[in-house]
Amino acid sequence: DVAGRVVAVVDVLRASSSIATALANGARAVIPGENSEAIMTWSKAFDRREVRLAGERRMRMIDGFDLGNSPLEFTREAVEGHTVLMTTTNGTGAIAAAQGAKEVLVGAYVNFSPVAAVLRAAARRGADVALICAGHEGQFALEDAACAGRFVRHATRRVAGATLNDAALAAMQLDRKFGDDRWGLFETSTHGQALANAGFAADLVACATLDAHPVVPVYQDRQVVRLGAPAEA
Amino acid sequence: DVAGRVVAVVDVLRASSSIATALANGARAVIPGENSEAIMTWSKAFDRREVRLAGERRMRMIDGFDLGNSPLEFTREAVEGHTVLMTTTNGTGAIAAAQGAKEVLVGAYVNFSPVAAVLRAAARRGADVALICAGHEGQFALEDAACAGRFVRHATRRVAGATLNDAALAAMQLDRKFGDDRWGLFETSTHGQALANAGFAADLVACATLDAHPVVPVYQDRQVVRLGAPAEA
């Protein structure tokens, strides 16, 4: 239950990383959709030239879409000034499901520090902070839990009175195990292995780069926008 | 999804530990029920002198029942020759939900080695083995995950071709972290803390004792019986 909580949705491989990259590269907003039909329906509200359709199924770009789910595709050339309509197997659904939380952020390693700072500010003012791990095809994903553990550690360090639930403690243990060896983390995880085997090793490198895109994506009114961005990008 | 799998349900604090204790002390069977109404309904199929009604809500024995959920209560005097009808907040529901698996075992630290041996035999013959962590009030419980990680480690060590999913890898990491410091594990876990605060510290000691009750509880035909027990105990 997310009501009243400050939530960060973590889908390291790859939706969170791609969304942070898109916003850092000037996308106006990313609108998550449940499936390609939802995306096509949404797209009718826009001038087709304003939007980019993005997303994947079984790791691959969806037929007729402009972009897949590789962070490397969300270049400035591809997304600047555009609204990205996006559907992925795990991440976008997890973001949409967080609707109703007090605040919803989207976090990964590529935008770790600024998101951690926002979570820490929330924890210091006594807010109930939750990390939501999107996972991989409905299963627990090692890389999301490890990244969430890092968020927990940074958000609660020396915050007086902070209490952690068992899942947060376990996630911190995974972060401690892998430390900054994100390559080892991705090599160990099922999803990381699947992406490497499918030819997306470069995506793993991109998703492993700490603070490559220091933006705080916030989900509000059914779209993800950059925290602190001017109303007109 | 449990179909076709060999499953071990883990509810260290306290249902799995209590069930192992009851069977080790001569209970004929433990029948898990969803709630106290289900238990009362089941009980009508028995001579009242044959059964023991057991279980808890909010850690306490249910009004009108014979036993709570403390493993220390399931003495030979209390359970020998009896069928135990049992409902607990987490564990009994998890066992009942595993109905449909190829085999369902009930595991904890108190019966670790024999259950691990059965899981290992299953893994060696190529069966799909799953650990189900009952958790605590619908939440991830540290002690169940750590115990599950120990089962995974013992069941798959030097088993050629064994593959582990991310959750299994994470659980093993927790087992590695706490090692044989089960007291530290219970002191860290939310449920362990709650039990200690509610006056059940002695239960924690009982649940921490490795192989105190070397039985393999198997769930079949809606009752948990001791593997290898004669038809008439």
Coordinates of C-alpha atoms in Angstrom, one line a residue:
Chain A
D1 CA 0.0 0.0 0.0
V2 CA 1.5 3.3 -1.1
A3 CA -1.0 5.8 0.2
G4 CA 0.7 8.6 2.1
R5 CA 4.2 7.3 1.3
V6 CA 7.1 8.7 -0.6
V7 CA 7.9 6.0 -3.1
A8 CA 10.8 5.3 -5.4
V9 CA 10.2 2.8 -8.2
V10 CA 13.4 1.0 -9.1
D11 CA 13.7 -0.9 -12.4
V12 CA 17.4 -0.8 -13.0
L13 CA 17.2 -3.0 -16.1
R14 CA 16.0 -0.9 -17.8
A15 CA 12.9 1.2 -17.5
S16 CA 14.1 3.5 -14.6
S17 CA 17.5 4.0 -16.4
S18 CA 15.8 4.8 -19.7
I19 CA 13.4 7.2 -18.1
A20 CA 16.1 9.1 -16.3
T21 CA 18.1 9.2 -19.5
A22 CA 15.2 10.5 -21.5
L23 CA 14.4 13.3 -19.1
A24 CA 18.1 14.2 -18.8
N25 CA 18.2 14.5 -22.6
G26 CA 15.3 16.9 -22.8
A27 CA 12.2 14.8 -23.1
R28 CA 9.2 16.8 -21.8
A29 CA 7.7 13.9 -20.1
V30 CA 7.5 10.1 -20.1
I31 CA 3.9 8.7 -19.9
P32 CA 3.9 5.0 -18.8
G33 CA 1.3 2.8 -20.4
E34 CA 0.2 -0.7 -19.6
N35 CA 0.6 -2.1 -23.1
S36 CA 1.0 -1.1 -26.7
E37 CA -2.7 -0.6 -27.2
A38 CA -2.8 1.9 -24.3
I39 CA 0.2 3.7 -25.9
M40 CA -1.5 3.9 -29.2
T41 CA -4.6 5.3 -27.6
W42 CA -2.7 7.9 -25.6
S43 CA -0.8 8.9 -28.7
K44 CA -4.0 10.1 -30.4
A45 CA -4.1 12.9 -27.9
F46 CA -1.0 14.3 -29.4
D47 CA 0.3 15.5 -32.7
R48 CA 2.3 12.5 -33.8
R49 CA 5.4 14.7 -34.3
E50 CA 5.3 15.6 -30.6
V51 CA 5.6 12.1 -29.3
R52 CA 7.9 9.1 -29.3
L53 CA 6.5 5.7 -28.8
A54 CA 8.9 3.6 -26.8
G55 CA 9.0 0.2 -25.1
E56 CA 9.7 -3.4 -25.2
R57 CA 8.3 -6.9 -25.0
R58 CA 10.7 -9.8 -24.4
M59 CA 13.5 -7.1 -24.4
R60 CA 12.8 -6.1 -28.0
M61 CA 11.3 -2.9 -29.5
I62 CA 7.6 -3.2 -30.2
D63 CA 6.6 -3.2 -33.9
G64 CA 5.7 0.3 -35.1
F65 CA 7.3 2.0 -32.2
D66 CA 10.1 4.6 -32.4
L67 CA 12.3 3.4 -29.6
G68 CA 12.9 0.2 -27.5
N69 CA 13.9 0.2 -23.9
S70 CA 17.7 0.7 -24.3
P71 CA 18.8 3.8 -22.4
L72 CA 21.3 4.3 -25.2
E73 CA 18.4 5.0 -27.6
F74 CA 17.0 7.9 -25.5
T75 CA 19.5 10.4 -27.0
R76 CA 19.0 14.1 -27.1
E77 CA 18.4 13.8 -30.9
A78 CA 15.7 11.2 -30.3
V79 CA 13.7 12.7 -27.4
E80 CA 14.4 16.4 -26.9
G81 CA 11.2 18.4 -26.7
H82 CA 9.1 15.2 -27.2
T83 CA 6.8 13.4 -24.9
V84 CA 7.7 9.7 -24.7
L85 CA 4.9 7.2 -24.4
M86 CA 6.4 4.1 -22.9
T87 CA 5.4 0.6 -22.1
T88 CA 7.8 -2.1 -20.7
T89 CA 7.3 -5.5 -19.2
N90 CA 8.0 -4.5 -15.6
G91 CA 8.9 -0.9 -14.9
T92 CA 6.1 1.2 -16.4
G93 CA 3.5 -1.0 -14.8
A94 CA 5.2 -0.6 -11.4
I95 CA 5.2 3.2 -11.8
A96 CA 1.5 3.3 -12.8
A97 CA 0.7 1.1 -9.8
A98 CA 2.3 3.6 -7.5
Q99 CA -0.4 6.2 -8.4
G100 CA -1.9 7.4 -5.1
A101 CA 1.4 7.7 -3.2
K102 CA 2.3 11.1 -1.8
E103 CA 5.2 11.3 -4.1
V104 CA 6.5 8.8 -6.7
L105 CA 10.1 9.0 -7.9
V106 CA 11.8 6.8 -10.5
G107 CA 15.3 5.7 -9.4
A108 CA 18.2 3.7 -10.7
Y109 CA 22.0 3.9 -10.5
V110 CA 22.2 6.4 -13.4
N111 CA 20.3 9.0 -11.3
F112 CA 21.1 7.6 -7.9
S113 CA 22.4 10.5 -5.8
P114 CA 19.7 13.1 -6.5
V115 CA 16.9 10.6 -5.9
A116 CA 18.7 9.4 -2.7
A117 CA 18.9 13.1 -1.6
V118 CA 15.1 13.5 -2.1
L119 CA 14.4 10.3 -0.2
R120 CA 16.7 11.3 2.6
A121 CA 15.0 14.7 2.9
A122 CA 11.7 12.8 3.2
A123 CA 13.1 10.4 5.8
R124 CA 14.5 13.3 7.8
R125 CA 11.1 15.0 8.0
G126 CA 9.6 11.7 9.2
A127 CA 7.9 10.6 6.0
D128 CA 7.2 6.9 5.4
V129 CA 9.6 6.0 2.5
A130 CA 9.1 2.9 0.4
L131 CA 11.2 1.4 -2.4
I132 CA 9.3 -0.5 -5.0
C133 CA 11.3 -3.0 -6.9
A134 CA 9.8 -3.6 -10.3
G135 CA 11.4 -7.0 -10.7
H136 CA 11.7 -9.2 -13.8
E137 CA 8.7 -10.8 -15.3
G138 CA 6.9 -10.9 -11.9
Q139 CA 9.9 -12.2 -10.1
F140 CA 12.3 -10.7 -7.6
A141 CA 15.2 -9.1 -9.4
L142 CA 18.6 -9.0 -7.7
E143 CA 19.7 -5.7 -9.3
D144 CA 16.5 -3.9 -8.3
A145 CA 16.8 -5.1 -4.7
A146 CA 20.5 -4.2 -4.5
C147 CA 19.9 -0.7 -5.9
A148 CA 17.0 -0.3 -3.5
G149 CA 19.3 -1.3 -0.7
R150 CA 21.7 1.4 -1.7
F151 CA 18.8 3.9 -1.6
V152 CA 17.8 2.8 1.8
R153 CA 21.4 3.1 3.1
H154 CA 21.8 6.6 1.7
A155 CA 18.4 7.8 2.7
T156 CA 18.5 6.7 6.3
R157 CA 22.1 7.1 7.3
R158 CA 22.2 9.1 10.5
V159 CA 18.5 9.8 10.3
A160 CA 17.5 9.7 14.0
G161 CA 14.6 7.4 14.7
A162 CA 14.5 5.7 11.2
T163 CA 13.3 2.2 11.4
L164 CA 13.8 -0.4 8.6
N165 CA 11.6 -3.3 7.7
D166 CA 13.0 -6.8 7.0
A167 CA 12.9 -6.3 3.3
A168 CA 14.9 -3.1 3.6
L169 CA 17.5 -4.8 5.8
A170 CA 17.8 -7.7 3.3
A171 CA 18.2 -5.2 0.3
M172 CA 20.9 -3.4 2.2
Q173 CA 22.7 -6.7 2.6
L174 CA 22.7 -7.2 -1.2
D175 CA 24.0 -3.7 -1.7
R176 CA 26.8 -4.5 0.8
K177 CA 27.6 -7.7 -1.0
F178 CA 28.0 -6.2 -4.4
G179 CA 29.2 -2.8 -3.3
D180 CA 30.2 -0.8 -6.4
D181 CA 30.7 -4.0 -8.5
R182 CA 27.6 -3.4 -10.6
W183 CA 29.1 -5.4 -13.4
G184 CA 29.3 -8.4 -11.1
L185 CA 25.7 -7.7 -9.9
F186 CA 24.4 -7.7 -13.5
E187 CA 26.4 -10.8 -14.4
T188 CA 24.8 -12.6 -11.4
S189 CA 21.2 -11.5 -12.0
T190 CA 18.9 -13.4 -14.3
H191 CA 17.8 -10.3 -16.1
G192 CA 21.3 -9.1 -16.6
Q193 CA 22.3 -12.4 -18.0
A194 CA 19.3 -12.4 -20.3
L195 CA 20.1 -8.9 -21.6
A196 CA 23.8 -9.8 -22.2
N197 CA 22.7 -13.0 -24.1
A198 CA 20.3 -11.0 -26.2
G199 CA 23.0 -8.6 -27.3
F200 CA 22.3 -5.7 -24.9
A201 CA 25.6 -5.7 -23.0
A202 CA 26.1 -2.0 -23.8
D203 CA 22.9 -1.3 -22.0
L204 CA 24.3 -3.0 -18.9
V205 CA 27.3 -0.7 -19.0
A206 CA 25.0 2.3 -19.4
C207 CA 22.7 1.2 -16.5
A208 CA 25.8 0.6 -14.3
T209 CA 27.1 4.2 -14.6
L210 CA 26.5 6.0 -11.3
D211 CA 24.9 9.4 -11.6
A212 CA 25.3 9.6 -15.4
H213 CA 22.0 11.4 -15.6
P214 CA 21.5 13.4 -12.4
V215 CA 17.8 14.0 -12.7
V216 CA 14.9 13.3 -10.3
P217 CA 11.9 11.9 -12.3
V218 CA 8.6 12.4 -10.5
Y219 CA 5.4 10.7 -11.5
Q220 CA 2.3 13.0 -11.2
D221 CA -0.9 13.4 -13.1
R222 CA 0.0 10.1 -15.0
Q223 CA 3.3 11.4 -16.4
V224 CA 6.9 11.3 -15.3
V225 CA 8.5 14.7 -15.4
R226 CA 11.8 16.1 -14.2
L227 CA 11.7 17.5 -10.7
G228 CA 12.5 21.2 -10.8
A229 CA 12.2 21.5 -14.6
P230 CA 10.7 24.7 -15.9
A231 CA 7.1 24.3 -17.0
E232 CA 8.3 24.7 -20.6
A233 CA 11.5 22.7 -21.3
Chain B
D1 CA 3.1 -21.4 -9.2
V2 CA 3.9 -24.6 -7.4
A3 CA 2.6 -27.2 -9.9
G4 CA 5.1 -29.9 -10.5
R5 CA 7.6 -28.5 -7.9
V6 CA 9.0 -29.9 -4.8
V7 CA 8.2 -27.2 -2.3
A8 CA 9.3 -26.5 1.3
V9 CA 7.3 -24.0 3.2
V10 CA 9.4 -22.0 5.7
D11 CA 7.8 -20.2 8.7
V12 CA 10.6 -20.2 11.2
L13 CA 8.7 -18.0 13.7
R14 CA 6.8 -20.1 14.5
A15 CA 4.5 -22.4 12.5
S16 CA 7.1 -24.6 10.8
S17 CA 9.0 -25.0 14.1
S18 CA 5.8 -25.9 16.0
I19 CA 4.7 -28.4 13.4
A20 CA 8.1 -30.1 13.4
T21 CA 8.0 -30.2 17.2
A22 CA 4.4 -31.6 17.2
L23 CA 5.3 -34.4 14.8
A24 CA 8.5 -35.2 16.6
N25 CA 6.5 -35.5 19.8
G26 CA 4.1 -38.0 18.4
A27 CA 1.3 -36.0 16.9
R28 CA -0.5 -38.1 14.3
A29 CA -0.9 -35.2 11.9
V30 CA -1.2 -31.4 11.8
I31 CA -4.1 -30.1 9.8
P32 CA -3.7 -26.5 8.7
G33 CA -6.8 -24.3 8.6
E34 CA -7.4 -20.9 7.4
N35 CA -9.0 -19.5 10.5
S36 CA -10.6 -20.5 13.8
E37 CA -14.0 -21.2 12.1
A38 CA -12.4 -23.6 9.7
I39 CA -10.7 -25.3 12.7
M40 CA -14.0 -25.6 14.6
T41 CA -15.6 -27.1 11.5
W42 CA -12.8 -29.6 10.9
S43 CA -12.9 -30.6 14.6
K44 CA -16.5 -31.9 14.2
A45 CA -15.1 -34.7 12.0
F46 CA -13.2 -36.0 15.1
D47 CA -13.9 -37.2 18.5
R48 CA -13.0 -34.1 20.5
R49 CA -10.6 -36.2 22.6
E50 CA -8.6 -37.1 19.5
V51 CA -7.8 -33.6 18.5
R52 CA -5.9 -30.6 19.8
L53 CA -6.9 -27.1 18.6
A54 CA -3.9 -24.9 18.1
G55 CA -3.0 -21.6 16.8
E56 CA -2.6 -17.9 17.2
R57 CA -3.7 -14.5 16.3
R58 CA -1.5 -11.5 17.1
M59 CA 0.9 -14.1 18.6
R60 CA -1.6 -15.2 21.3
M61 CA -3.6 -18.5 21.6
I62 CA -7.1 -18.3 20.2
D63 CA -9.9 -18.3 22.8
G64 CA -11.2 -21.8 23.4
F65 CA -8.2 -23.5 21.8
D66 CA -5.9 -26.0 23.6
L67 CA -2.6 -24.7 22.4
G68 CA -1.1 -21.5 20.9
N69 CA 1.8 -21.4 18.4
S70 CA 4.7 -21.8 20.8
P71 CA 6.8 -24.8 19.9
L72 CA 7.4 -25.3 23.6
E73 CA 3.7 -26.1 24.0
F74 CA 3.8 -29.0 21.6
T75 CA 5.1 -31.4 24.2
R76 CA 4.7 -35.2 24.0
E77 CA 2.2 -34.9 26.8
A78 CA 0.1 -32.4 24.9
V79 CA 0.1 -33.9 21.4
E80 CA 1.1 -37.6 21.4
G81 CA -1.4 -39.7 19.5
H82 CA -3.5 -36.6 18.7
T83 CA -4.4 -34.8 15.5
V84 CA -3.5 -31.1 15.8
L85 CA -5.9 -28.7 14.0
M86 CA -3.9 -25.5 13.6
T87 CA -4.3 -22.0 12.3
T88 CA -1.7 -19.3 12.4
T89 CA -1.4 -15.9 10.8
N90 CA 1.2 -16.8 8.2
G91 CA 2.4 -20.4 8.1
T92 CA -0.7 -22.5 7.9
G93 CA -2.1 -20.4 5.1
A94 CA 1.2 -20.8 3.2
I95 CA 1.1 -24.6 3.6
A96 CA -2.5 -24.8 2.4
A97 CA -1.7 -22.6 -0.5
A98 CA 1.1 -25.0 -1.6
Q99 CA -1.6 -27.6 -2.3
G100 CA -1.0 -28.9 -5.9
A101 CA 2.8 -29.1 -5.7
K102 CA 4.4 -32.4 -6.4
E103 CA 5.6 -32.6 -2.8
V104 CA 5.2 -30.1 0.1
L105 CA 7.5 -30.2 3.0
V106 CA 7.6 -28.0 6.1
G107 CA 11.0 -26.7 7.1
A108 CA 12.7 -24.6 9.8
Y109 CA 15.9 -24.6 11.7
V110 CA 14.6 -27.2 14.2
N111 CA 14.3 -29.8 11.4
F112 CA 16.8 -28.4 9.0
S113 CA 19.1 -31.3 8.0
P114 CA 16.5 -34.0 7.1
V115 CA 14.4 -31.5 5.1
A116 CA 17.6 -30.2 3.4
A117 CA 18.5 -33.9 2.5
V118 CA 15.1 -34.5 0.9
L119 CA 15.4 -31.2 -1.1
R120 CA 18.9 -32.1 -2.1
A121 CA 17.8 -35.5 -3.4
A122 CA 15.0 -33.8 -5.4
A123 CA 17.5 -31.3 -6.8
R124 CA 19.9 -34.1 -7.8
R125 CA 17.3 -35.9 -9.7
G126 CA 16.5 -32.7 -11.6
A127 CA 13.3 -31.7 -9.8
D128 CA 12.3 -28.0 -9.7
V129 CA 12.7 -27.1 -6.1
A130 CA 11.0 -24.0 -4.5
L131 CA 11.2 -22.5 -1.1
I132 CA 8.1 -20.6 0.1
C133 CA 8.7 -18.1 2.8
A134 CA 5.6 -17.6 4.8
G135 CA 6.6 -14.1 6.0
H136 CA 5.2 -12.0 8.7
E137 CA 1.7 -10.4 8.3
G138 CA 2.1 -10.4 4.5
Q139 CA 5.5 -8.9 4.6
F140 CA 8.9 -10.3 3.8
A141 CA 10.4 -11.9 6.9
L142 CA 14.2 -11.9 7.4
E143 CA 14.3 -15.1 9.3
D144 CA 12.3 -17.1 6.7
A145 CA 14.5 -15.8 3.9
A146 CA 17.7 -16.6 5.8
C147 CA 16.5 -20.1 6.6
A148 CA 15.4 -20.6 3.0
G149 CA 18.9 -19.5 1.9
R150 CA 20.4 -22.1 4.0
F151 CA 18.1 -24.7 2.5
V152 CA 19.1 -23.6 -1.0
R153 CA 22.8 -23.7 -0.1
H154 CA 22.6 -27.2 1.3
A155 CA 20.2 -28.5 -1.4
T156 CA 22.3 -27.4 -4.3
R157 CA 25.9 -27.6 -3.2
R158 CA 27.8 -29.6 -5.8
V159 CA 24.6 -30.5 -7.7
A160 CA 25.7 -30.4 -11.3
G161 CA 23.5 -28.1 -13.5
A162 CA 21.6 -26.5 -10.7
T163 CA 20.5 -23.0 -11.5
L164 CA 19.3 -20.5 -8.9
N165 CA 16.9 -17.6 -9.4
D166 CA 17.6 -14.2 -8.0
A167 CA 15.5 -14.7 -4.9
A168 CA 17.5 -17.8 -4.1
L169 CA 20.8 -16.0 -4.5
A170 CA 19.5 -13.1 -2.3
A171 CA 18.3 -15.6 0.4
M172 CA 21.7 -17.3 0.4
Q173 CA 23.3 -13.9 0.9
L174 CA 21.2 -13.5 4.1
D175 CA 22.2 -16.9 5.3
R176 CA 25.8 -16.0 4.7
K177 CA 25.5 -12.8 6.6
F178 CA 24.0 -14.3 9.7
G179 CA 25.7 -17.7 9.5
D180 CA 24.9 -19.6 12.7
D181 CA 24.1 -16.5 14.6
R182 CA 20.4 -17.2 14.7
W183 CA 20.0 -15.2 17.9
G184 CA 21.3 -12.2 16.0
L185 CA 19.0 -13.0 13.1
F186 CA 16.0 -13.1 15.4
E187 CA 17.0 -9.9 17.2
T188 CA 17.3 -8.1 13.8
S189 CA 14.0 -9.4 12.4
T190 CA 10.7 -7.5 12.9
H191 CA 8.9 -10.7 13.9
G192 CA 11.7 -11.8 16.2
Q193 CA 11.6 -8.5 18.0
A194 CA 7.8 -8.6 18.3
L195 CA 7.9 -12.0 19.8
A196 CA 10.7 -11.0 22.3
N197 CA 8.7 -7.9 23.3
A198 CA 5.5 -10.1 23.8
G199 CA 7.3 -12.4 26.2
F200 CA 8.1 -15.2 23.8
A201 CA 11.9 -15.1 24.0
A202 CA 12.0 -18.7 25.0
D203 CA 10.3 -19.6 21.7
L204 CA 13.1 -17.8 19.9
V205 CA 15.6 -20.1 21.6
A206 CA 13.5 -23.1 20.7
C207 CA 13.2 -22.0 17.1
A208 CA 16.9 -21.3 16.9
T209 CA 18.0 -24.9 17.8
L210 CA 19.3 -26.6 14.8
D211 CA 18.0 -30.1 14.2
A212 CA 16.3 -30.3 17.6
H213 CA 13.5 -32.3 16.0
P214 CA 14.8 -34.2 13.0
V215 CA 11.6 -34.9 11.2
V216 CA 10.4 -34.3 7.7
P217 CA 6.8 -33.0 7.7
V218 CA 5.0 -33.6 4.5
Y219 CA 1.7 -32.1 3.5
Q220 CA -0.6 -34.4 1.6
D221 CA -4.3 -34.9 1.5
R222 CA -4.7 -31.7 3.5
Q223 CA -2.7 -32.9 6.5
V224 CA 0.9 -32.6 7.5
V225 CA 2.3 -36.0 8.5
R226 CA 5.8 -37.2 9.3
L227 CA 7.6 -38.6 6.3
G228 CA 8.4 -42.3 6.8
A229 CA 6.1 -42.6 9.8
P230 CA 4.2 -45.9 10.0
A231 CA 0.6 -45.6 9.0
E232 CA -0.4 -46.0 12.7
A233 CA 1.8 -44.0 15.0

